[in-house]
Coordinates of C-alpha atoms in Angstrom, one line a residue:
X1 CA 3.7 -135.8 -48.6
X2 CA 4.4 -132.1 -48.9
X3 CA 3.0 -128.8 -47.9
X4 CA 2.4 -125.7 -49.9
X5 CA 4.5 -122.6 -49.1
X6 CA 3.2 -121.3 -45.8
X7 CA 4.4 -117.7 -45.6
X8 CA 6.1 -115.0 -47.5
X9 CA 7.5 -111.8 -46.1
X10 CA 7.4 -108.7 -48.2
X11 CA 10.0 -106.2 -47.1
X12 CA 9.4 -102.5 -47.4
X13 CA 11.2 -100.6 -50.1
X14 CA 14.1 -98.5 -48.9
X15 CA 15.2 -95.2 -50.6
X16 CA 17.8 -92.7 -49.8
X17 CA 16.4 -89.2 -49.2
X18 CA 19.1 -87.5 -51.4
X19 CA 18.1 -85.7 -54.6
X20 CA 19.0 -87.4 -57.8
X21 CA 20.1 -90.6 -56.1
X22 CA 18.9 -94.1 -57.2
X23 CA 16.6 -95.9 -54.7
X24 CA 18.0 -99.0 -53.1
X25 CA 16.5 -102.1 -54.4
X26 CA 14.2 -103.9 -51.9
X27 CA 15.2 -107.4 -50.9
X28 CA 13.2 -110.1 -52.8
X29 CA 10.9 -112.0 -50.5
X30 CA 11.8 -115.5 -49.2
X31 CA 9.4 -118.4 -49.0
X32 CA 9.6 -121.6 -47.0
X33 CA 8.1 -125.0 -47.3
X34 CA 8.2 -128.3 -45.5
X35 CA 8.6 -131.8 -46.9
X36 CA 7.6 -134.5 -44.4
X37 CA 9.8 -137.5 -45.1
X38 CA 7.9 -140.8 -44.4
X39 CA 8.6 -143.0 -41.4
X40 CA 11.3 -145.5 -42.2
X41 CA 11.1 -149.2 -41.2
X42 CA 14.2 -150.4 -39.3
X43 CA 15.8 -153.8 -39.0
X44 CA 14.0 -155.0 -35.9
X45 CA 12.1 -158.0 -34.6
X46 CA 9.4 -155.6 -33.3
X47 CA 8.7 -154.0 -36.8
X48 CA 9.7 -150.6 -35.5
X49 CA 10.0 -147.5 -37.6
X50 CA 12.1 -144.4 -37.4
X51 CA 10.1 -141.2 -37.0
X52 CA 8.9 -139.0 -39.8
X53 CA 11.3 -136.1 -40.4
X54 CA 10.5 -132.5 -41.5
X55 CA 12.8 -131.2 -44.3
X56 CA 12.7 -127.5 -44.9
X57 CA 13.7 -125.7 -48.1
X58 CA 13.9 -121.9 -48.0
X59 CA 13.8 -120.2 -51.4
X60 CA 14.5 -116.8 -52.8
X61 CA 14.0 -115.7 -56.4
X62 CA 16.9 -117.6 -57.9
X63 CA 18.5 -119.6 -55.2
X64 CA 17.5 -121.8 -52.2
X65 CA 18.9 -123.7 -49.2
X66 CA 17.8 -127.0 -47.8
X67 CA 17.7 -127.7 -44.1
X68 CA 18.4 -131.4 -43.3
X69 CA 17.7 -134.4 -45.4
X70 CA 16.7 -138.1 -44.8
X71 CA 19.3 -140.8 -44.5
X72 CA 18.5 -143.7 -46.8
X73 CA 18.8 -144.0 -50.6
X74 CA 15.0 -144.5 -51.1
X75 CA 13.9 -141.7 -48.8
X76 CA 16.5 -139.3 -50.4
X77 CA 15.2 -140.2 -53.9
X78 CA 11.7 -139.2 -52.9
X79 CA 13.0 -135.9 -51.5
X80 CA 15.1 -135.3 -54.6
X81 CA 12.1 -135.8 -56.9
X82 CA 10.1 -133.4 -54.7
X83 CA 12.9 -130.8 -54.9
X84 CA 13.0 -131.0 -58.6
X85 CA 9.3 -130.0 -58.8
X86 CA 9.5 -127.5 -55.9
X87 CA 12.6 -125.5 -56.7
X88 CA 12.2 -125.3 -60.5
X89 CA 15.1 -123.3 -62.0
X90 CA 16.4 -122.2 -58.6
X91 CA 19.9 -123.2 -57.6
X92 CA 20.2 -125.1 -54.4
X93 CA 23.2 -123.3 -52.8
X94 CA 23.5 -125.1 -49.4
X95 CA 22.3 -128.0 -47.4
X96 CA 22.4 -127.0 -43.7
X97 CA 22.5 -129.7 -41.0
X98 CA 20.8 -129.0 -37.6
X99 CA 21.4 -132.1 -35.5
X100 CA 25.0 -132.6 -34.4
X101 CA 25.2 -136.3 -34.3
X102 CA 22.8 -138.9 -35.6
X103 CA 21.8 -137.6 -39.0
X104 CA 24.9 -135.4 -39.6
X105 CA 26.8 -137.9 -41.8
X106 CA 23.8 -139.4 -43.5
X107 CA 23.3 -137.7 -46.8
X108 CA 22.5 -139.6 -49.9
X109 CA 24.0 -138.5 -53.3
X110 CA 20.6 -137.9 -54.8
X111 CA 20.2 -134.9 -52.5
X112 CA 23.9 -133.8 -52.4
X113 CA 23.9 -133.6 -56.2
X114 CA 21.4 -130.7 -56.0
X115 CA 23.6 -128.6 -53.8
X116 CA 26.7 -126.5 -54.3
X117 CA 27.7 -126.9 -50.6
X118 CA 26.9 -128.5 -47.3
X119 CA 27.0 -126.4 -44.2
X120 CA 27.5 -127.7 -40.7
X121 CA 27.9 -125.8 -37.5
X122 CA 31.1 -127.1 -35.9
X123 CA 32.5 -130.6 -35.8
X124 CA 30.4 -133.7 -36.2
X125 CA 30.4 -137.4 -35.4
X126 CA 28.4 -140.2 -36.8
X127 CA 26.3 -142.7 -34.8
X128 CA 26.8 -146.4 -35.0
X129 CA 23.2 -147.3 -34.6
X130 CA 22.3 -146.1 -38.1
X131 CA 24.0 -149.0 -39.9
X132 CA 22.2 -151.5 -37.6
X133 CA 18.8 -149.9 -38.2
X134 CA 19.3 -149.5 -42.0
X135 CA 21.6 -152.3 -43.2
X136 CA 22.6 -151.8 -46.8
X137 CA 20.5 -148.7 -47.2
X138 CA 23.0 -145.9 -46.3
X139 CA 25.3 -144.3 -48.8
X140 CA 29.0 -144.0 -48.2
X141 CA 29.9 -140.6 -46.7
X142 CA 32.5 -139.1 -49.0
X143 CA 31.4 -135.5 -49.3
X144 CA 33.2 -132.5 -47.9
X145 CA 31.4 -130.4 -45.3
X146 CA 31.9 -126.7 -44.9
X147 CA 31.9 -125.2 -41.3
X148 CA 30.0 -122.0 -40.8
X149 CA 32.0 -118.9 -40.2
X150 CA 32.6 -117.7 -36.6
X151 CA 29.5 -115.5 -36.8
X152 CA 27.3 -118.6 -37.4
X153 CA 25.5 -116.7 -40.2
X154 CA 25.2 -117.0 -43.9
X155 CA 23.1 -115.2 -46.6
X156 CA 20.3 -116.1 -49.0
X157 CA 19.7 -113.3 -51.5
X158 CA 20.6 -110.7 -48.9
X159 CA 18.6 -112.2 -46.0
X160 CA 20.5 -113.4 -43.0
X161 CA 20.2 -116.9 -41.7
X162 CA 21.7 -117.6 -38.3
X163 CA 22.6 -120.8 -36.6
X164 CA 21.9 -120.4 -32.9
X165 CA 23.8 -122.7 -30.6
X166 CA 21.5 -123.9 -27.8
X167 CA 23.6 -126.5 -26.0
X168 CA 22.6 -130.0 -25.0
X169 CA 19.2 -131.2 -26.0
X170 CA 18.6 -134.7 -27.3
X171 CA 22.3 -134.7 -28.1
X172 CA 25.3 -132.5 -27.6
X173 CA 26.0 -129.1 -29.2
X174 CA 22.6 -128.6 -30.7
X175 CA 21.6 -125.7 -33.0
X176 CA 18.5 -124.2 -34.5
X177 CA 18.4 -122.1 -37.7
X178 CA 16.8 -118.7 -37.2
X179 CA 15.5 -116.6 -40.1
X180 CA 14.4 -113.3 -38.7
X181 CA 12.9 -112.0 -41.9
X182 CA 10.5 -114.9 -41.9
X183 CA 9.9 -115.1 -38.1
X184 CA 11.0 -118.7 -38.5
X185 CA 13.0 -121.1 -36.4
X186 CA 13.8 -124.5 -38.0
X187 CA 14.4 -126.3 -34.8
X188 CA 15.8 -129.7 -35.7
X189 CA 15.7 -132.1 -32.8
X190 CA 15.7 -129.3 -30.3
X191 CA 11.9 -129.1 -30.6
X192 CA 9.6 -132.1 -31.2
X193 CA 6.1 -132.4 -32.7
X194 CA 3.9 -135.3 -32.0
X195 CA 6.6 -138.0 -31.8
X196 CA 8.3 -139.4 -28.8
X197 CA 11.5 -137.6 -27.9
X198 CA 14.9 -139.2 -28.1
X199 CA 16.1 -139.3 -24.5
X200 CA 18.9 -141.9 -24.7
X201 CA 21.6 -139.2 -24.2
X202 CA 19.5 -136.9 -22.0
X203 CA 19.4 -139.5 -19.3
X204 CA 19.9 -137.4 -16.2
X205 CA 17.9 -134.6 -14.6
X206 CA 20.8 -132.2 -15.2
X207 CA 20.9 -133.0 -19.0
X208 CA 17.1 -132.6 -19.3
X209 CA 17.4 -129.3 -17.5
X210 CA 19.9 -128.3 -20.2
X211 CA 17.3 -129.1 -22.8
X212 CA 14.7 -127.0 -21.0
X213 CA 17.2 -124.1 -21.0
X214 CA 17.7 -124.6 -24.8
X215 CA 13.9 -124.3 -25.3
X216 CA 14.0 -121.1 -23.4
X217 CA 16.7 -119.8 -25.9
X218 CA 14.4 -120.7 -28.8
X219 CA 11.5 -118.9 -27.2
X220 CA 13.6 -115.8 -26.7
X221 CA 14.0 -115.6 -30.5
X222 CA 10.3 -114.8 -30.5
X223 CA 9.5 -116.8 -33.7
X224 CA 6.0 -116.9 -35.1
X225 CA 6.7 -120.3 -36.8
X226 CA 8.6 -123.3 -35.5
X227 CA 9.4 -126.4 -37.6
X228 CA 10.1 -129.4 -35.4
X229 CA 12.3 -132.1 -36.8
X230 CA 9.9 -135.0 -36.0
X231 CA 6.2 -134.2 -36.5
X232 CA 3.0 -135.5 -37.9
X233 CA 1.1 -134.0 -40.8
X234 CA -1.5 -132.3 -38.6
X235 CA 1.0 -130.8 -36.2
X236 CA 1.3 -127.4 -37.8
X237 CA 4.2 -125.0 -37.2
X238 CA 3.1 -123.0 -34.1
X239 CA 5.3 -121.9 -31.2
X240 CA 3.3 -124.2 -28.9
X241 CA 5.7 -127.0 -29.9
X242 CA 8.3 -125.4 -27.6
X243 CA 6.0 -125.8 -24.5
X244 CA 4.9 -129.3 -25.6
X245 CA 8.6 -130.4 -25.8
X246 CA 9.2 -129.0 -22.3
X247 CA 6.1 -130.7 -20.9
X248 CA 7.3 -134.1 -22.3
X249 CA 10.6 -133.6 -20.6
X250 CA 9.0 -132.8 -17.3
X251 CA 6.6 -135.8 -17.5
X252 CA 9.5 -138.1 -18.4
X253 CA 11.5 -136.9 -15.4
X254 CA 8.6 -137.4 -13.1
X255 CA 8.0 -141.0 -14.3
X256 CA 11.7 -141.8 -13.9
X257 CA 11.9 -140.1 -10.5
X258 CA 8.8 -141.9 -9.1
X259 CA 10.8 -145.1 -8.6
X260 CA 7.8 -147.3 -8.7
X261 CA 8.3 -148.4 -12.3
X262 CA 10.7 -151.3 -12.5
X263 CA 10.0 -152.6 -16.0
X264 CA 10.6 -151.0 -19.4
X265 CA 7.3 -152.1 -20.9
X266 CA 5.3 -150.7 -18.0
X267 CA 7.2 -147.5 -18.2
X268 CA 6.5 -147.3 -22.0
X269 CA 2.8 -147.8 -21.4
X270 CA 2.7 -145.0 -18.9
X271 CA 4.4 -142.6 -21.3
X272 CA 2.0 -143.7 -24.1
X273 CA -0.9 -143.1 -21.8
X274 CA 0.3 -139.6 -20.9
X275 CA 0.9 -138.7 -24.6
X276 CA -1.6 -140.6 -26.7
X277 CA -1.2 -138.3 -29.7
X278 CA 2.5 -139.1 -30.0
X279 CA 4.0 -141.8 -32.2
X280 CA 7.5 -143.3 -32.7
X281 CA 7.8 -146.8 -31.4
X282 CA 11.5 -147.1 -32.1
X283 CA 12.6 -144.0 -30.3
X284 CA 10.3 -144.7 -27.3
X285 CA 11.8 -148.2 -27.0
X286 CA 15.4 -147.1 -27.1
X287 CA 14.8 -144.2 -24.7
X288 CA 13.0 -146.5 -22.2
X289 CA 15.8 -149.1 -22.6
X290 CA 18.3 -146.4 -21.5
X291 CA 16.3 -146.0 -18.3
X292 CA 15.9 -149.8 -17.7
X293 CA 19.0 -151.4 -19.3
X294 CA 18.6 -154.6 -17.2
X295 CA 15.3 -155.3 -19.0
X296 CA 17.0 -155.8 -22.3

């Protein structure tokens, strides 16, 4: 499934007010799009699936970047085919990775082959759970990753793209990608759409408060469009996802803090009842198991 380009920013032409000088060329507009990677069945006796993932290409006239990509061979092949039709003759300059852990080392060669470079903010670590969830479906990770410069910025046809560190969210050292000229934040796992949030690592009130502070940082960028990493097709790209993510954290903390829930399944049912529009059985289960490990 994919979406048509949602917005294009036309920048005003600039000219020097000096006689006989040549006017400065205006920057070419950027466009952005979202590919919604399908939910992925995992190796599980409960027939669980990993949540749908939003993949965002940003394109100029001749070049483009890709923000994130799916982990498995099959899902990457679907994305690569979509990119072939979407990018046309454009050169894919970079693949930029937003989450710092779980997806950072999971890039299939079908997607890597499209790009000249892979950008990642800071150091990374892989997660062991991926091989258990997707046995025999993950490529070997042999590619070289290029850290961003100290400024956390890079360029696409003269437009600045900035990685904004926001601290701890659903994992450590999270970032979002801010494109001021598009009023766009590609939020990765910092902001969620209508999927249950990964709260295995954010298991204390203090860590969830860190996540709330990170959401405040995203809001202070004043975007008009926010792309959550995990979303459903009908979610859209509004800034309301920031508040919805915060509300989920608050509700989760209240349920954990009540103390009257002693079983994982009962806890899950209460979360599902509070957020009936959300999906993501795998993530809800592992997050609830972190709250009630004795129920496993």
